[in-house]
mmCIF file of C-alpha atoms in Angstrom:
data_model
loop_
_atom_site.group_PDB
_atom_site.id
_atom_site.type_symbol
_atom_site.label_atom_id
_atom_site.label_comp_id
_atom_site.label_asym_id
_atom_site.label_seq_id
_atom_site.Cartn_x
_atom_site.Cartn_y
_atom_site.Cartn_z
ATOM 1 C CA MET A 1 12.813 2.317 2.949
ATOM 2 C CA THR A 2 9.273 3.368 2.433
ATOM 3 C CA ILE A 3 6.922 3.158 -0.457
ATOM 4 C CA PRO A 4 4.404 5.868 -1.267
ATOM 5 C CA GLN A 5 0.801 5.018 -0.814
ATOM 6 C CA ILE A 6 -2.169 7.017 -2.053
ATOM 7 C CA SER A 7 -5.269 6.977 0.212
ATOM 8 C CA VAL A 8 -8.366 8.307 -1.639
ATOM 9 C CA PHE A 9 -11.523 9.177 0.351
ATOM 10 C CA LEU A 10 -14.720 7.951 -1.410
ATOM 11 C CA GLU A 11 -18.364 8.518 -1.043
ATOM 12 C CA ASN A 12 -20.036 5.219 -0.084
ATOM 13 C CA LYS A 13 -21.896 4.970 -3.368
ATOM 14 C CA ALA A 14 -21.860 2.643 -6.353
ATOM 15 C CA GLY A 15 -19.344 3.259 -9.130
ATOM 16 C CA GLN A 16 -16.615 5.227 -7.147
ATOM 17 C CA LEU A 17 -14.098 2.415 -7.355
ATOM 18 C CA ALA A 18 -14.843 1.900 -11.029
ATOM 19 C CA ASP A 19 -14.401 5.568 -11.700
ATOM 20 C CA ILE A 20 -10.961 5.698 -10.049
ATOM 21 C CA THR A 21 -9.634 2.467 -11.734
ATOM 22 C CA GLY A 22 -10.956 3.730 -14.996
ATOM 23 C CA ILE A 23 -9.239 7.110 -14.658
ATOM 24 C CA LEU A 24 -6.004 5.423 -13.763
ATOM 25 C CA SER A 25 -6.378 2.947 -16.712
ATOM 26 C CA GLU A 26 -7.023 5.790 -19.169
ATOM 27 C CA ASN A 27 -3.963 7.509 -18.019
ATOM 28 C CA GLN A 28 -1.699 4.277 -18.215
ATOM 29 C CA VAL A 29 -1.031 4.236 -14.433
ATOM 30 C CA ASN A 30 -0.452 0.693 -13.343
ATOM 31 C CA MET A 31 -1.690 -0.497 -9.975
ATOM 32 C CA ARG A 32 0.634 -2.726 -7.923
ATOM 33 C CA ALA A 33 -1.683 -3.069 -4.796
ATOM 34 C CA ILE A 34 -5.118 -2.134 -3.765
ATOM 35 C CA ASN A 35 -7.134 -2.193 -0.497
ATOM 36 C CA ILE A 36 -10.381 -0.721 0.448
ATOM 37 C CA ALA A 37 -11.835 -0.083 3.856
ATOM 38 C CA GLU A 38 -15.282 1.240 4.505
ATOM 39 C CA THR A 39 -17.641 2.664 7.011
ATOM 40 C CA ALA A 40 -21.370 3.443 6.591
ATOM 41 C CA ASP A 41 -20.527 6.940 5.330
ATOM 42 C CA TYR A 42 -17.380 6.688 3.321
ATOM 43 C CA GLY A 43 -14.589 4.419 2.052
ATOM 44 C CA VAL A 44 -10.797 4.705 2.046
ATOM 45 C CA LEU A 45 -9.058 3.334 -1.066
ATOM 46 C CA ARG A 46 -5.425 2.642 -0.571
ATOM 47 C CA LEU A 47 -3.365 2.292 -3.762
ATOM 48 C CA ILE A 48 0.232 1.654 -4.642
ATOM 49 C CA VAL A 49 0.840 2.541 -8.205
ATOM 50 C CA ASP A 50 3.820 2.641 -10.568
ATOM 51 C CA ASP A 51 3.801 6.502 -10.533
ATOM 52 C CA SER A 52 2.351 7.954 -7.317
ATOM 53 C CA SER A 53 3.050 11.565 -8.150
ATOM 54 C CA ARG A 54 1.396 11.480 -11.548
ATOM 55 C CA ALA A 55 -1.539 9.323 -10.252
ATOM 56 C CA SER A 56 -2.182 11.727 -7.285
ATOM 57 C CA SER A 57 -2.165 14.749 -9.619
ATOM 58 C CA ILE A 58 -4.621 13.121 -12.004
ATOM 59 C CA LEU A 59 -6.913 12.072 -9.168
ATOM 60 C CA LEU A 60 -6.785 15.575 -7.549
ATOM 61 C CA GLU A 61 -7.603 17.153 -10.942
ATOM 62 C CA GLN A 62 -10.622 14.858 -11.109
ATOM 63 C CA GLY A 63 -11.890 16.253 -7.738
ATOM 64 C CA PHE A 64 -10.898 13.320 -5.455
ATOM 65 C CA ILE A 65 -9.585 13.973 -1.965
ATOM 66 C CA LEU A 66 -6.475 12.072 -1.175
ATOM 67 C CA THR A 67 -3.450 11.857 0.984
ATOM 68 C CA MET A 68 0.029 10.390 0.555
ATOM 69 C CA THR A 69 1.326 8.000 3.271
ATOM 70 C CA PRO A 70 4.697 6.165 3.623
ATOM 71 C CA VAL A 71 4.314 2.397 3.974
ATOM 72 C CA VAL A 72 6.778 -0.423 4.284
ATOM 73 C CA GLY A 73 6.798 -3.393 1.833
ATOM 74 C CA VAL A 74 7.888 -6.616 3.502
ATOM 75 C CA ALA A 75 9.067 -9.849 1.787
ATOM 76 C CA VAL A 76 7.087 -12.759 3.307
ATOM 77 C CA SER A 77 7.956 -16.340 2.750
ATOM 78 C CA ASP A 78 5.151 -17.869 0.736
ATOM 79 C CA THR A 79 4.863 -20.948 3.035
ATOM 80 C CA PRO A 80 2.551 -21.822 5.937
ATOM 81 C CA GLY A 81 3.576 -19.550 8.809
ATOM 82 C CA GLY A 82 5.478 -17.018 6.729
ATOM 83 C CA LEU A 83 3.295 -14.150 7.729
ATOM 84 C CA SER A 84 3.005 -15.425 11.275
ATOM 85 C CA LYS A 85 6.896 -15.164 11.562
ATOM 86 C CA VAL A 86 6.876 -11.581 10.456
ATOM 87 C CA LEU A 87 4.019 -10.525 12.643
ATOM 88 C CA SER A 88 5.737 -12.242 15.697
ATOM 89 C CA VAL A 89 8.869 -10.207 15.071
ATOM 90 C CA ILE A 90 6.923 -7.009 14.826
ATOM 91 C CA SER A 91 4.856 -7.845 17.964
ATOM 92 C CA ARG A 92 7.979 -8.715 20.034
ATOM 93 C CA ALA A 93 9.390 -5.223 19.098
ATOM 94 C CA GLY A 94 6.193 -3.607 20.335
ATOM 95 C CA ILE A 95 5.325 -2.084 17.012
ATOM 96 C CA ASP A 96 1.580 -1.511 16.394
ATOM 97 C CA VAL A 97 0.434 -2.453 12.926
ATOM 98 C CA GLU A 98 -2.207 0.078 11.962
ATOM 99 C CA TYR A 99 -3.156 -1.993 8.819
ATOM 100 C CA MET A 100 -1.618 -4.264 6.237
ATOM 101 C CA TYR A 101 -2.538 -5.712 2.863
ATOM 102 C CA SER A 102 -0.888 -7.728 0.098
ATOM 103 C CA VAL A 103 0.683 -6.686 -3.196
ATOM 104 C CA PHE A 104 -0.267 -8.148 -6.513
ATOM 105 C CA GLY A 105 1.863 -11.183 -7.512
ATOM 106 C CA GLN A 106 5.264 -12.398 -5.999
ATOM 107 C CA LYS A 107 8.857 -11.682 -6.382
ATOM 108 C CA ASN A 108 11.387 -14.539 -6.265
ATOM 109 C CA GLY A 109 8.914 -16.922 -4.695
ATOM 110 C CA GLN A 110 8.111 -14.474 -1.883
ATOM 111 C CA ALA A 111 4.827 -12.673 -1.156
ATOM 112 C CA CYS A 112 4.865 -9.021 -0.382
ATOM 113 C CA MET A 113 2.828 -7.388 2.391
ATOM 114 C CA ILE A 114 2.426 -3.649 2.820
ATOM 115 C CA PHE A 115 2.532 -2.448 6.463
ATOM 116 C CA ARG A 116 1.391 0.895 7.857
ATOM 117 C CA VAL A 117 2.993 1.710 11.181
ATOM 118 C CA ALA A 118 3.750 4.923 13.010
ATOM 119 C CA ASP A 119 7.486 4.442 12.929
ATOM 120 C CA THR A 120 8.431 3.161 9.419
ATOM 121 C CA GLU A 121 12.195 3.552 10.159
ATOM 122 C CA GLY A 122 11.865 1.537 13.376
ATOM 123 C CA LEU A 123 9.950 -1.200 11.607
ATOM 124 C CA SER A 124 12.627 -1.378 8.873
ATOM 125 C CA ALA A 125 15.346 -1.708 11.411
ATOM 126 C CA VAL A 126 13.608 -4.484 13.413
ATOM 127 C CA LEU A 127 12.928 -6.438 10.180
ATOM 128 C CA ASP A 128 16.643 -5.961 9.104
ATOM 129 C CA GLU A 129 17.840 -7.138 12.515
ATOM 130 C CA ASN A 130 15.752 -10.349 12.187
ATOM 131 C CA GLY A 131 16.822 -11.114 8.606
ATOM 132 C CA ILE A 132 13.394 -10.159 7.102
ATOM 133 C CA GLY A 133 13.720 -8.303 3.844
ATOM 134 C CA THR A 134 11.877 -5.156 2.942
ATOM 135 C CA ILE A 135 10.682 -4.456 -0.615
ATOM 136 C CA THR A 136 11.650 -1.215 -2.316
ATOM 137 C CA GLY A 137 9.640 0.762 -4.743
ATOM 138 C CA GLU A 138 12.098 -0.285 -7.403
ATOM 139 C CA ASP A 139 11.262 -3.961 -6.625
ATOM 140 C CA LEU A 140 7.633 -3.217 -7.379
ATOM 141 C CA GLY A 141 8.426 -1.270 -10.604
ATOM 142 C CA LEU A 142 7.501 2.214 -9.084
ATOM 143 C CA HIS A 143 8.890 5.371 -10.731
#
């Protein structure tokens, strides 16, 4: 099962991140995870929010350029080596991780990581075969 992620393309200038988080806050959109990557010329803000359809509409109305991407949420044991175990399973399956980041908070004593891969169904199957749980949008309180 995948989770919708919003990727917003930002000019590399002060205030862009504050503008977006302010717009989401004013519209009662709750963020579940956030990640930012940047180059000298632009940044990419990756968001998981409680209502991705509404948030993307709002941001588009405000003139932001964005895309929607399916990602996989993975339950990771919150113990030393928990993430290493998951990454080893993924590596042995020959799946390339394009990027990953963590979700705010924990669920049932487990951390949650977001993975972007080319084959989300393949990743979900490999994780399931190895007894590693995935996180659904419902688990994160998404609409």
